[in-house]
Short mmCIF file of C-alpha atoms and ligand atoms in Angstrom, two decimals:
data_model
loop_
_atom_site.label_atom_id
_atom_site.label_comp_id
_atom_site.label_asym_id
_atom_site.label_seq_id
_atom_site.Cartn_x
_atom_site.Cartn_y
_atom_site.Cartn_z
CA MET A 1 45.52 130.06 4.68
CA SER A 2 48.76 130.76 2.89
CA ARG A 3 49.93 133.89 4.69
CA ARG A 4 53.39 133.91 6.08
CA VAL A 5 53.87 136.06 9.25
CA LEU A 6 57.42 136.92 9.88
CA ILE A 7 58.19 138.33 13.48
CA LEU A 8 61.58 139.92 14.09
CA GLY A 9 62.58 139.75 17.74
CA ALA A 10 61.47 137.30 20.42
CA GLY A 11 61.06 139.68 23.32
CA PHE A 12 57.84 140.66 25.05
CA GLY A 13 56.31 141.75 21.73
CA GLY A 14 57.39 138.88 19.53
CA LEU A 15 56.60 136.16 22.16
CA GLU A 16 53.10 137.50 22.81
CA LEU A 17 52.27 137.84 19.14
CA SER A 18 53.50 134.42 18.13
CA THR A 19 51.60 132.86 21.11
CA MET A 20 48.34 134.52 20.14
CA LEU A 21 48.65 133.62 16.59
CA SER A 22 49.33 129.99 17.47
CA ASP A 23 46.48 129.87 19.85
CA ALA A 24 44.10 131.24 17.19
CA PHE A 25 45.38 129.30 14.15
CA GLY A 26 47.47 126.45 15.31
CA GLY A 27 49.33 124.89 12.38
CA ASP A 28 47.07 126.62 9.87
CA LEU A 29 49.29 129.71 9.77
CA GLU A 30 52.97 129.95 8.98
CA VAL A 31 54.59 132.02 11.75
CA THR A 32 58.37 132.48 11.80
CA LEU A 33 59.88 134.05 14.93
CA ILE A 34 63.56 135.11 14.61
CA ASP A 35 65.98 136.20 17.39
CA LYS A 36 69.78 136.29 17.55
CA SER A 37 69.76 135.14 21.18
CA ASP A 38 69.06 131.63 22.44
CA ALA A 39 67.08 132.79 25.46
CA PHE A 40 64.72 135.55 26.73
CA VAL A 41 65.40 137.39 29.99
CA PHE A 42 62.85 139.56 31.77
CA GLY A 43 64.15 143.09 32.20
CA PHE A 44 63.54 143.04 35.89
CA SER A 45 65.57 139.83 36.23
CA LYS A 46 68.66 141.99 35.56
CA LEU A 47 68.20 143.81 38.79
CA ASP A 48 67.64 140.41 40.57
CA VAL A 49 70.91 139.13 39.13
CA MET A 50 72.78 142.41 39.95
CA PHE A 51 71.68 142.24 43.55
CA GLY A 52 72.36 138.56 44.02
CA ARG A 53 68.72 137.44 44.43
CA THR A 54 69.18 134.88 41.64
CA THR A 55 71.78 133.56 39.13
CA PRO A 56 72.18 134.45 35.46
CA ASP A 57 71.31 130.90 34.43
CA ALA A 58 68.16 130.76 36.47
CA VAL A 59 66.64 133.65 34.67
CA ARG A 60 67.30 132.55 31.12
CA LEU A 61 64.26 131.25 29.33
CA HIS A 62 65.43 129.17 26.42
CA TYR A 63 63.74 129.61 23.04
CA ARG A 64 64.32 125.90 22.28
CA ASP A 65 61.45 125.32 24.83
CA ILE A 66 58.94 127.02 22.53
CA ALA A 67 56.51 124.40 21.26
CA LYS A 68 53.67 126.30 19.61
CA PRO A 69 51.81 124.81 16.67
CA GLY A 70 52.51 126.83 13.52
CA VAL A 71 55.46 128.75 15.11
CA GLN A 72 58.98 128.08 13.97
CA PHE A 73 61.70 129.79 16.05
CA LEU A 74 64.95 130.53 14.24
CA GLN A 75 68.07 131.64 16.03
CA GLU A 76 69.52 134.02 13.46
CA THR A 77 70.93 137.50 13.34
CA ILE A 78 69.01 139.88 11.21
CA ALA A 79 71.33 141.76 8.84
CA ALA A 80 68.93 143.68 6.60
CA ILE A 81 65.22 144.54 6.38
CA ASP A 82 63.56 145.71 3.20
CA PRO A 83 60.15 147.09 4.38
CA GLU A 84 58.96 147.69 0.80
CA THR A 85 59.28 144.05 -0.32
CA ARG A 86 59.02 142.63 3.28
CA GLN A 87 62.16 140.68 2.67
CA VAL A 88 64.60 140.00 5.54
CA THR A 89 68.22 138.90 5.25
CA THR A 90 69.86 137.10 8.16
CA ASP A 91 73.25 135.48 8.66
CA ALA A 92 71.54 132.19 7.55
CA GLY A 93 69.53 133.27 4.53
CA VAL A 94 66.66 135.36 3.13
CA HIS A 95 62.97 135.33 4.47
CA GLU A 96 59.96 136.59 2.56
CA ALA A 97 56.78 137.58 4.35
CA ASP A 98 53.18 138.58 3.66
CA VAL A 99 53.01 140.25 7.05
CA LEU A 100 56.18 141.53 8.74
CA VAL A 101 56.23 142.63 12.32
CA VAL A 102 59.33 144.37 13.70
CA ALA A 103 59.73 143.71 17.40
CA LEU A 104 63.48 144.22 17.80
CA GLY A 105 63.36 146.38 20.92
CA ALA A 106 65.68 149.18 21.80
CA ASP A 107 69.42 149.00 21.69
CA TYR A 108 72.09 150.77 23.61
CA ASP A 109 74.19 153.54 22.11
CA PHE A 110 77.37 153.49 24.33
CA ASP A 111 79.23 155.81 22.00
CA ALA A 112 76.64 158.58 22.79
CA THR A 113 78.02 158.98 26.19
CA PRO A 114 81.85 159.41 26.09
CA GLY A 115 83.67 157.34 28.69
CA LEU A 116 80.66 155.20 29.77
CA ALA A 117 82.01 152.03 28.11
CA ASP A 118 85.44 152.37 29.90
CA GLY A 119 84.64 154.28 33.03
CA GLY A 120 81.21 153.07 34.12
CA ASN A 121 79.13 150.01 34.78
CA GLU A 122 75.70 149.62 33.33
CA PHE A 123 72.87 147.30 34.60
CA TYR A 124 70.69 147.25 31.46
CA THR A 125 72.31 144.30 29.80
CA GLU A 126 72.71 140.71 31.02
CA SER A 127 76.51 140.96 31.01
CA GLY A 128 76.44 144.33 32.81
CA ALA A 129 74.20 143.00 35.55
CA GLU A 130 76.42 139.89 35.91
CA ARG A 131 79.50 142.02 36.26
CA LEU A 132 77.85 144.15 38.95
CA ALA A 133 76.79 141.03 40.80
CA GLU A 134 80.51 140.63 41.50
CA ILE A 135 81.21 144.27 42.27
CA VAL A 136 78.23 145.32 44.49
CA PRO A 137 78.99 142.78 47.39
CA THR A 138 82.59 144.12 47.55
CA PHE A 139 81.74 147.83 47.50
CA SER A 140 82.01 149.16 51.08
CA GLU A 141 83.02 152.76 50.98
CA GLY A 142 82.61 155.83 48.72
CA ARG A 143 80.32 157.70 46.37
CA VAL A 144 77.87 155.85 44.04
CA VAL A 145 76.26 157.61 41.19
CA VAL A 146 73.19 155.90 39.62
CA GLY A 147 72.93 157.87 36.34
CA VAL A 148 70.71 157.84 33.35
CA CYS A 149 72.34 159.00 30.11
CA GLY A 150 69.22 159.96 28.16
CA ALA A 151 65.46 159.53 27.70
CA PRO A 152 63.42 157.74 26.50
CA TYR A 153 64.85 154.70 28.23
CA LYS A 154 63.28 151.27 29.13
CA CYS A 155 61.07 150.91 32.18
CA PRO A 156 60.98 154.40 33.68
CA PRO A 157 60.98 153.17 37.37
CA ALA A 158 63.96 150.81 36.88
CA PRO A 159 66.72 153.32 37.78
CA SER A 160 64.82 154.40 40.94
CA GLU A 161 64.52 150.70 41.82
CA CYS A 162 68.31 150.33 41.35
CA ALA A 163 68.98 153.22 43.75
CA LEU A 164 66.62 151.78 46.45
CA LEU A 165 67.95 148.12 46.07
CA LEU A 166 71.45 149.41 46.28
CA ASP A 167 70.61 151.22 49.58
CA ASP A 168 69.26 147.87 50.82
CA ALA A 169 72.33 145.88 49.82
CA LEU A 170 74.69 148.42 51.42
CA SER A 171 72.59 148.62 54.53
CA GLU A 172 72.36 144.79 54.98
CA ARG A 173 76.15 144.62 54.97
CA GLY A 174 76.38 147.46 57.49
CA VAL A 175 78.43 149.74 55.16
CA ARG A 176 75.71 152.21 54.13
CA ASP A 177 77.04 154.98 56.49
CA SER A 178 80.39 155.03 54.68
CA CYS A 179 78.68 155.37 51.24
CA GLU A 180 76.82 158.16 49.54
CA ILE A 181 74.17 157.50 46.71
CA SER A 182 73.27 160.11 44.18
CA PHE A 183 70.63 159.39 41.48
CA VAL A 184 70.66 161.41 38.27
CA LEU A 185 67.53 161.31 36.09
CA PRO A 186 66.68 163.22 32.88
CA LEU A 187 62.90 163.10 33.80
CA GLY A 188 61.47 165.78 36.15
CA ARG A 189 60.07 163.10 38.46
CA PRO A 190 60.68 159.40 38.83
CA VAL A 191 57.44 158.32 37.07
CA PRO A 192 56.09 161.52 35.41
CA PRO A 193 52.52 160.26 34.52
CA SER A 194 51.93 159.21 38.13
CA PRO A 195 52.57 162.08 40.65
CA GLU A 196 51.55 159.71 43.42
CA THR A 197 54.10 157.10 42.48
CA SER A 198 56.69 159.76 41.98
CA ALA A 199 55.94 161.24 45.44
CA ALA A 200 56.14 157.81 47.08
CA LEU A 201 59.53 157.15 45.47
CA GLU A 202 60.91 160.65 46.35
CA ALA A 203 59.83 160.07 49.93
CA GLU A 204 61.72 156.78 49.97
CA PHE A 205 64.81 158.53 48.54
CA GLY A 206 64.51 161.10 51.32
CA LYS A 207 64.22 158.51 54.10
CA ARG A 208 67.24 156.64 52.76
CA ASP A 209 69.41 159.69 52.20
CA ILE A 210 69.60 159.18 48.45
CA THR A 211 70.40 162.44 46.71
CA PHE A 212 67.88 162.77 43.87
CA ILE A 213 68.96 165.00 40.95
CA PRO A 214 66.00 165.21 38.54
CA GLY A 215 65.84 166.87 35.05
CA ARG A 216 69.53 166.19 34.37
CA ARG A 217 71.27 163.51 32.34
CA ILE A 218 74.76 162.06 32.34
CA ARG A 219 76.66 163.64 29.44
CA SER A 220 79.98 161.89 29.89
CA VAL A 221 82.13 159.82 32.27
CA ASP A 222 85.76 160.58 32.81
CA PRO A 223 87.39 157.24 33.75
CA ALA A 224 90.77 158.81 34.53
CA ARG A 225 89.29 161.25 37.12
CA SER A 226 86.32 158.99 38.10
CA VAL A 227 83.89 161.89 37.45
CA ALA A 228 80.49 161.95 35.75
CA ALA A 229 79.61 165.17 33.90
CA LEU A 230 75.91 166.25 33.75
CA ASP A 231 74.40 168.22 31.03
CA ASP A 232 74.52 171.42 33.03
CA ASP A 233 78.40 170.93 33.46
CA THR A 234 78.02 169.94 37.10
CA GLU A 235 80.59 167.20 37.99
CA LEU A 236 79.91 164.31 40.31
CA PRO A 237 82.89 162.30 41.53
CA PHE A 238 82.30 158.63 42.14
CA GLU A 239 83.88 155.45 43.31
CA LEU A 240 81.21 153.39 41.68
CA PHE A 241 79.11 154.50 38.62
CA LEU A 242 75.91 152.53 37.70
CA GLY A 243 74.64 153.85 34.45
CA VAL A 244 71.74 153.46 32.04
CA PRO A 245 73.08 153.92 28.49
CA ARG A 246 71.27 155.98 25.88
CA HIS A 247 68.82 153.96 23.78
CA ARG A 248 67.94 153.84 20.08
CA ALA A 249 66.51 151.37 17.61
CA PRO A 250 68.96 148.56 16.58
CA ASP A 251 71.36 149.47 13.72
CA VAL A 252 69.59 147.08 11.34
CA VAL A 253 66.28 148.95 11.86
CA ILE A 254 67.91 152.33 11.29
CA ALA A 255 69.69 151.05 8.18
CA SER A 256 66.24 149.81 6.87
CA GLY A 257 65.16 153.42 6.52
CA MET A 258 62.04 152.82 8.73
CA THR A 259 63.08 155.14 11.57
CA GLU A 260 62.46 158.79 12.31
CA ASP A 261 64.33 160.31 15.25
CA GLY A 262 65.81 156.98 16.21
CA TYR A 263 62.57 154.89 16.25
CA VAL A 264 59.95 153.46 13.85
CA PRO A 265 56.88 155.77 13.66
CA VAL A 266 53.61 153.89 13.85
CA ASP A 267 49.85 154.61 13.93
CA SER A 268 49.38 154.20 17.61
CA ALA A 269 45.87 152.76 17.19
CA THR A 270 46.97 149.94 14.87
CA LEU A 271 50.76 149.75 15.12
CA ARG A 272 50.95 149.85 11.35
CA THR A 273 53.95 151.50 9.76
CA ARG A 274 53.79 153.49 6.58
CA TYR A 275 54.77 150.28 4.65
CA PRO A 276 51.86 148.10 3.65
CA GLY A 277 51.84 144.76 5.65
CA VAL A 278 54.53 145.90 8.06
CA TYR A 279 53.95 146.59 11.82
CA ALA A 280 56.25 147.63 14.55
CA VAL A 281 55.57 146.85 18.22
CA GLY A 282 57.37 147.53 21.52
CA ASP A 283 60.43 149.51 22.27
CA VAL A 284 61.49 149.81 18.63
CA ALA A 285 58.40 151.85 17.74
CA THR A 286 57.06 155.30 18.56
CA ALA A 287 53.55 154.43 19.69
CA GLY A 288 53.07 157.18 22.31
CA VAL A 289 53.61 154.80 25.20
CA PRO A 290 56.57 154.19 27.58
CA LYS A 291 59.21 151.65 26.65
CA ALA A 292 58.32 148.75 28.79
CA GLY A 293 57.49 145.07 28.33
CA VAL A 294 53.83 145.41 29.31
CA PHE A 295 53.34 148.01 26.61
CA ALA A 296 55.21 145.87 23.99
CA GLU A 297 52.93 142.94 24.93
CA GLY A 298 49.73 145.12 24.68
CA ALA A 299 50.82 146.41 21.30
CA ALA A 300 51.46 142.79 20.09
CA ARG A 301 47.99 141.76 21.16
CA VAL A 302 46.46 144.58 19.11
CA VAL A 303 48.45 143.37 16.05
CA ALA A 304 47.34 139.84 16.69
CA ARG A 305 43.77 140.74 16.90
CA GLN A 306 43.90 142.58 13.66
CA LEU A 307 45.57 139.71 11.86
CA ILE A 308 42.99 137.28 13.28
CA SER A 309 40.14 139.48 12.24
CA GLU A 310 41.54 139.89 8.67
CA LEU A 311 42.28 136.22 8.29
CA ARG A 312 38.82 135.24 9.53
CA ASP A 313 37.10 138.12 7.93
CA SER A 314 35.58 139.01 11.29
CA GLU A 315 34.79 142.18 13.11
CA ARG A 316 37.64 144.65 13.29
CA PRO A 317 39.13 145.01 16.85
CA GLY A 318 39.30 148.34 18.68
CA PRO A 319 42.42 150.55 18.84
CA TYR A 320 45.43 150.08 21.10
CA ASP A 321 44.50 151.69 24.43
CA GLY A 322 48.10 152.16 25.72
CA ARG A 323 47.29 150.81 29.10
CA GLY A 324 49.75 148.72 31.27
CA SER A 325 50.70 148.08 34.88
CA CYS A 326 54.29 148.25 36.09
CA TYR A 327 55.56 146.80 39.37
CA VAL A 328 57.92 149.03 41.31
CA GLU A 329 60.40 147.65 43.84
CA PHE A 330 60.59 150.00 46.85
CA GLY A 331 63.29 148.10 48.63
CA GLY A 332 62.94 146.01 51.86
CA GLY A 333 61.06 143.43 49.79
CA ARG A 334 58.15 145.83 49.10
CA VAL A 335 56.54 146.05 45.74
CA GLY A 336 54.17 148.72 44.52
CA ARG A 337 52.30 149.03 41.22
CA VAL A 338 51.52 151.96 38.83
CA ASP A 339 48.62 151.55 36.39
CA ILE A 340 49.34 153.64 33.30
CA ASP A 341 46.85 154.74 30.65
CA PHE A 342 48.43 156.70 27.86
CA LEU A 343 46.09 156.46 24.87
CA SER A 344 42.45 155.61 25.94
CA GLY A 345 41.52 158.99 27.54
CA PRO A 346 42.12 162.63 26.81
CA THR A 347 45.26 162.85 29.10
CA LYS A 348 47.93 160.39 30.17
CA THR A 349 47.26 159.07 33.62
CA GLY A 350 49.09 156.90 36.16
CA SER A 351 47.48 155.60 39.42
CA PHE A 352 49.53 154.38 42.33
CA ASN A 353 49.07 151.18 44.35
CA ALA A 354 51.12 151.29 47.54
CA PRO A 355 53.52 148.43 48.27
CA SER A 356 51.83 145.42 49.72
CA ALA A 357 52.33 141.63 50.21
CA ALA A 358 49.61 141.04 47.56
CA LEU A 359 51.64 142.92 45.04
CA VAL A 360 54.81 141.00 45.77
CA ALA A 361 52.81 137.86 44.80
CA GLU A 362 51.20 139.61 41.81
CA LYS A 363 54.69 140.51 40.42
CA GLU A 364 55.74 136.91 40.90
CA HIS A 365 52.62 135.77 39.04
CA PHE A 366 53.42 138.28 36.22
CA GLY A 367 56.66 136.46 35.56
CA SER A 368 55.49 132.90 36.09
CA SER A 369 52.32 133.26 33.99
CA ARG A 370 54.38 134.49 31.02
CA ARG A 371 56.96 131.80 31.49
CA ALA A 372 54.15 129.25 31.26
CA ARG A 373 52.31 130.92 28.40
CA TRP A 374 55.30 131.56 26.15
CA PHE A 375 57.60 128.71 27.04
CA GLY A 376 55.39 126.10 28.59
CA THR A 377 57.71 125.93 31.64
C1 FAD B 1 66.59 146.73 34.36
C2 FAD B 1 65.24 146.64 33.61
C3 FAD B 1 64.07 146.41 34.26
C4 FAD B 1 62.86 146.33 33.64
N1 FAD B 1 61.77 146.10 34.32
C5 FAD B 1 60.54 145.98 33.61
C6 FAD B 1 59.39 145.68 34.37
O1 FAD B 1 59.28 145.52 35.48
N2 FAD B 1 58.22 145.68 33.59
C7 FAD B 1 58.13 145.86 32.15
O2 FAD B 1 57.06 145.84 31.61
N3 FAD B 1 59.32 146.18 31.59
C8 FAD B 1 60.49 146.15 32.23
N4 FAD B 1 61.66 146.42 31.51
C9 FAD B 1 61.56 146.84 30.10
C10 FAD B 1 61.38 145.64 29.18
O3 FAD B 1 62.34 144.67 29.40
C11 FAD B 1 61.39 146.05 27.73
O4 FAD B 1 60.70 147.26 27.53
C12 FAD B 1 60.82 144.99 26.87
O5 FAD B 1 61.68 143.85 26.81
C13 FAD B 1 60.56 145.52 25.39
O6 FAD B 1 59.99 144.43 24.66
P1 FAD B 1 60.20 144.39 23.11
O7 FAD B 1 59.50 143.12 22.63
O8 FAD B 1 59.98 145.64 22.42
O9 FAD B 1 61.82 144.20 22.93
P2 FAD B 1 62.82 143.15 23.63
O10 FAD B 1 62.19 142.44 24.73
O11 FAD B 1 64.08 144.00 23.92
O12 FAD B 1 63.17 142.16 22.51
C14 FAD B 1 63.83 142.44 21.32
C15 FAD B 1 64.52 141.22 20.80
O13 FAD B 1 65.11 141.51 19.48
C16 FAD B 1 66.31 140.73 19.43
N5 FAD B 1 67.15 141.39 18.41
C17 FAD B 1 67.69 142.68 18.40
N6 FAD B 1 68.32 142.87 17.25
C18 FAD B 1 68.38 141.70 16.58
C19 FAD B 1 68.97 141.34 15.34
N7 FAD B 1 69.73 142.12 14.64
N8 FAD B 1 68.77 139.98 14.95
C20 FAD B 1 68.02 139.22 15.64
N9 FAD B 1 67.40 139.47 16.87
C21 FAD B 1 67.66 140.83 17.29
C22 FAD B 1 66.87 140.78 20.81
O14 FAD B 1 67.80 139.69 20.99
C23 FAD B 1 65.62 140.74 21.74
O15 FAD B 1 65.32 139.44 22.09
C24 FAD B 1 62.88 146.50 32.24
C25 FAD B 1 64.11 146.66 31.56
C26 FAD B 1 65.29 146.71 32.21
C27 FAD B 1 66.53 146.94 31.39
#
């Protein structure tokens, strides 16, 4: 078997794909996995770090621990992708591939929201979450705006979770009464495909006196006046701004010419791009599913099954079903779950599982099982 599979990005998508290919072929297939970082961090760990439930070091899963037969991990920064020739240039050299899989995730476009970089904090990067872990425990009085600067963004429930966990943190310190929390979301409801999940979150906002402003996005932040401007020109003054930056594909993907409207279009059944031998999975692609780790992982599995069936000349697998379950933190240590199905039926659906102790354990298992499967730790 002489095919070389080159996977760009070792996030949810890249890790799952390389693991499945190693499980199937061991050392008989040449799989190269490239990432600029030295470690993977689950998205939800950023909220854990921000609210002091863990430390930044404890949530870093080091790529040096990957020991998968047939998989070589390279810590390199991708500088150029040629999808026609499947040639990739990094800061360390040039890689050629028979099969190229782009799994580079979504990046943040701070410049798209004037003032955000100077006047606001964000909790979507490791460094942003670490900075907030210092700030949140000292904040005792004033107005907080949790604001999303544009859709689509990763993990639709995460900003709602941030607002609820912030309410917890301020209440535990006995300063909640001297603080106000507003939550600005470009979506009409917190989790649009699941009215029940949305209703449960909205009820929680109501109980906790969190002002929910749906259908609006943060247009700009004025650091001098400490004011956030919404897209309808409303102004919200703040003492603390917690933002979700606008997202788009990484610059190197945009420069490759593969994107349309900021992301890589794919056939949602197969995750194939318009370039032969080139796939795109996860947040970097437009596959008709939300931007979340579980969907990146599900898409990667579909690509893995196709490659396995091609290489073994066996029965072709079924199409990507766009199904995934997301855990939702409701505050007070409670965890619910929403089961999303975006592609298998005639309409998008999302069913709600109310918070329970079993779901707290299930979320823990979600993380630990992937740590074991991808990193052997
Ligand atoms: C606060 C928060 C909470 C979240 N909670 C959840 C949750 O509970 N459940 C869930 O399913 N999802 C959650 N998510 C979303 C989830 O983290 C992402 O959707 C998921 O990581 C996407 O996987 P991916 O493989 O597409 O990309 P990523 O996991 O983002 O991986 C992309 C990789 O590409 C690498 N890369 C990018 N550019 C380059 C380059 N030029 N050279 C080399 N490497 C590069 C990056 O370093 C990165 O490792 C959350 C996200 C956030 C921010």
